[in-house]
CSV table of C-alpha atoms in Angstrom, one decimal:
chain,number,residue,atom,x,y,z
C,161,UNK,CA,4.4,61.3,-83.7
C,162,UNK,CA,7.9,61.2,-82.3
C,163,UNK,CA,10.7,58.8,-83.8
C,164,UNK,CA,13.5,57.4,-81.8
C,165,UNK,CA,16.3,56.6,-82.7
C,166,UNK,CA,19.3,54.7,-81.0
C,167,UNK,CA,23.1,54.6,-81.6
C,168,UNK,CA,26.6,53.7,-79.9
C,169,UNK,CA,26.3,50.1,-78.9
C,170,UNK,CA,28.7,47.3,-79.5
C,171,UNK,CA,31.2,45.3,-77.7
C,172,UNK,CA,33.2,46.3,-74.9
C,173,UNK,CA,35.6,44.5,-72.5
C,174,UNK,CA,35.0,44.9,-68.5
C,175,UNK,CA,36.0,48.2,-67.7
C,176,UNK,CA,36.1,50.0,-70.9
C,177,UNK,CA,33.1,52.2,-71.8
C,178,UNK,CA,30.4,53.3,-73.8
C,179,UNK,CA,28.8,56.0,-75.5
C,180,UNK,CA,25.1,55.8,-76.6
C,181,UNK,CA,22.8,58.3,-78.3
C,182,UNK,CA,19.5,58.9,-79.2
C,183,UNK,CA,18.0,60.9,-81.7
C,184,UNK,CA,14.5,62.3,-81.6
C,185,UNK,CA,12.1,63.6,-83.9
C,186,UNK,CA,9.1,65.6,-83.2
C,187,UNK,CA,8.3,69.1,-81.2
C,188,UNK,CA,7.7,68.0,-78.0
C,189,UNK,CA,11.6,66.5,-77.4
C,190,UNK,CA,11.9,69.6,-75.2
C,191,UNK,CA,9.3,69.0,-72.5
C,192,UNK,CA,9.5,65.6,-72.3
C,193,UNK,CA,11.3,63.2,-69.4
C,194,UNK,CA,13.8,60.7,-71.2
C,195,UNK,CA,14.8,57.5,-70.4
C,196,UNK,CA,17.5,54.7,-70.8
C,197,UNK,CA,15.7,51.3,-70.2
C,198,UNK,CA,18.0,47.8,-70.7
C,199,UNK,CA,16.7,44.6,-71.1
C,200,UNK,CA,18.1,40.7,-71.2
C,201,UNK,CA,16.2,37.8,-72.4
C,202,UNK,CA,14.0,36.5,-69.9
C,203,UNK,CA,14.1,39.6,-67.6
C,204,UNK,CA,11.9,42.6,-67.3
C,205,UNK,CA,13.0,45.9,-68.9
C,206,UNK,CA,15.0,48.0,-66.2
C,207,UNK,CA,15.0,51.4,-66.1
C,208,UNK,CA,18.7,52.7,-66.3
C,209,UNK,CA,18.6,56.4,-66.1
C,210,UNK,CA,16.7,59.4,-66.3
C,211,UNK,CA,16.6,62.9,-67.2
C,212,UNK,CA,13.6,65.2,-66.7
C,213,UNK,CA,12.5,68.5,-68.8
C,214,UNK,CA,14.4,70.6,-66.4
C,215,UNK,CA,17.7,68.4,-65.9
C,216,UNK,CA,17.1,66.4,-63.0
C,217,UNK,CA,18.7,63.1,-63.6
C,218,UNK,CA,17.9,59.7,-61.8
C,219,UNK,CA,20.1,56.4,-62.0
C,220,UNK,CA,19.7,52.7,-61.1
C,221,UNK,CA,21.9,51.9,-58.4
C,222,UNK,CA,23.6,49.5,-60.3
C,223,UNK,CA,25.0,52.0,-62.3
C,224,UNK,CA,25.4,55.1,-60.3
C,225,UNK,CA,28.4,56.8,-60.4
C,226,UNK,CA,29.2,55.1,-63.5
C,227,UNK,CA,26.4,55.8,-66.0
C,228,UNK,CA,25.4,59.7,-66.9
C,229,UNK,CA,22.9,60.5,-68.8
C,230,UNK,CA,22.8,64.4,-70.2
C,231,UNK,CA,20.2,66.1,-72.7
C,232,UNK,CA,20.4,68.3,-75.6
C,233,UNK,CA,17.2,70.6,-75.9
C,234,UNK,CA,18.7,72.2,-79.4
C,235,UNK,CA,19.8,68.9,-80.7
C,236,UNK,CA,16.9,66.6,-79.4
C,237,UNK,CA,19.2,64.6,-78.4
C,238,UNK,CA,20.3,62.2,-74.9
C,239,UNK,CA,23.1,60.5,-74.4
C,240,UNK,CA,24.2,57.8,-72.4
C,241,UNK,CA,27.5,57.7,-71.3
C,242,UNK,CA,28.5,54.2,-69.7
C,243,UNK,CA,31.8,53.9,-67.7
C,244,UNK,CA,33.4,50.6,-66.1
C,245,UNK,CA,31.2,48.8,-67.8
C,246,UNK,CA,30.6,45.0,-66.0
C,247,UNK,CA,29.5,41.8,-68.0
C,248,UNK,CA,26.6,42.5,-66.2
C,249,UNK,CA,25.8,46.0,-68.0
C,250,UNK,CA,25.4,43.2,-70.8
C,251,UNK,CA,21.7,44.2,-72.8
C,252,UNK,CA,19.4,45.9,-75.2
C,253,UNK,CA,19.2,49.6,-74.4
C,254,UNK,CA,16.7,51.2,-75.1
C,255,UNK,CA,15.7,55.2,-75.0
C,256,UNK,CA,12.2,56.3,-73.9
C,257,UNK,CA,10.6,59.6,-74.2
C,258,UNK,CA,7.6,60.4,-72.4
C,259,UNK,CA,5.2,63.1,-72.2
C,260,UNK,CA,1.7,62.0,-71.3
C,261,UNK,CA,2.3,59.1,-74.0
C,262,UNK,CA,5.8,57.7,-74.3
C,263,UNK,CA,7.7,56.2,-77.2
C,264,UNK,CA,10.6,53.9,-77.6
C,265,UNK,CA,13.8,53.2,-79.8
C,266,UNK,CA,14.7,50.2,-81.2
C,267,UNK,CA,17.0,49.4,-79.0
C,268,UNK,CA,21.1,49.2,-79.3
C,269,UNK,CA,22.8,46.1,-78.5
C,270,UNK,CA,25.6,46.4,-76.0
C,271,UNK,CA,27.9,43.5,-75.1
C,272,UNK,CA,31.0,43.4,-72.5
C,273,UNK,CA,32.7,40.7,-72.7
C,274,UNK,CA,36.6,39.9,-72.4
């Protein structure tokens, strides 16, 4: 059974940034592809970013060159790191790991508003 765990959310202005972590428990943190979903009432859960066993990373364009994701195999640990971030960026996030079943966090609240 693997455990997520979320942190870093909270309230930013437009244009400040963001830091989130999530923490993982279990053996198989390693060979798993993570994820950073976000969601907002009403709407379907988006995926945000991606990071694979090996390191390749995949963004929404809506964040691209203002989001990075990075991993940390000895930690099991991803991060989130969210620049410029736009009232739109607005959401739950949540972090996914998946490895022929996938689990979620519990999400982290983050809010930009001015």
């Amino acid at each position: 059974q693997v455990q997520l765990v979320e942190s870093g959310g909270g309230l930013v202005q437009p244009g400040g940034s963001l830091r989130l972590s999530c923490a993982a428990s279990g053996d198989i943190f390693s060979i798993s592809t993570l994820g950073w979903y976000r969601q907002v009432p009403g709407k379907q859960r988006e995926l945000v970013a991606g990071i694979t066993s090996s390191g390749t990373t995949n963004y929404a364009d809506s964040v691209k060159g203002r989001f990075t994701t990075s991993r940390d195999n000895t930690k099991n640990t991803v991060t989130l790191q969210m620049n410029d971030l736009k009232p739109e960026d607005a959401a739950v996030y949540y972090c996914n790991l998946r490895h022929q079943v996938q689990f979620w966090g519990q999400g982290t609240q983050v809010t930009v508003s001015s």
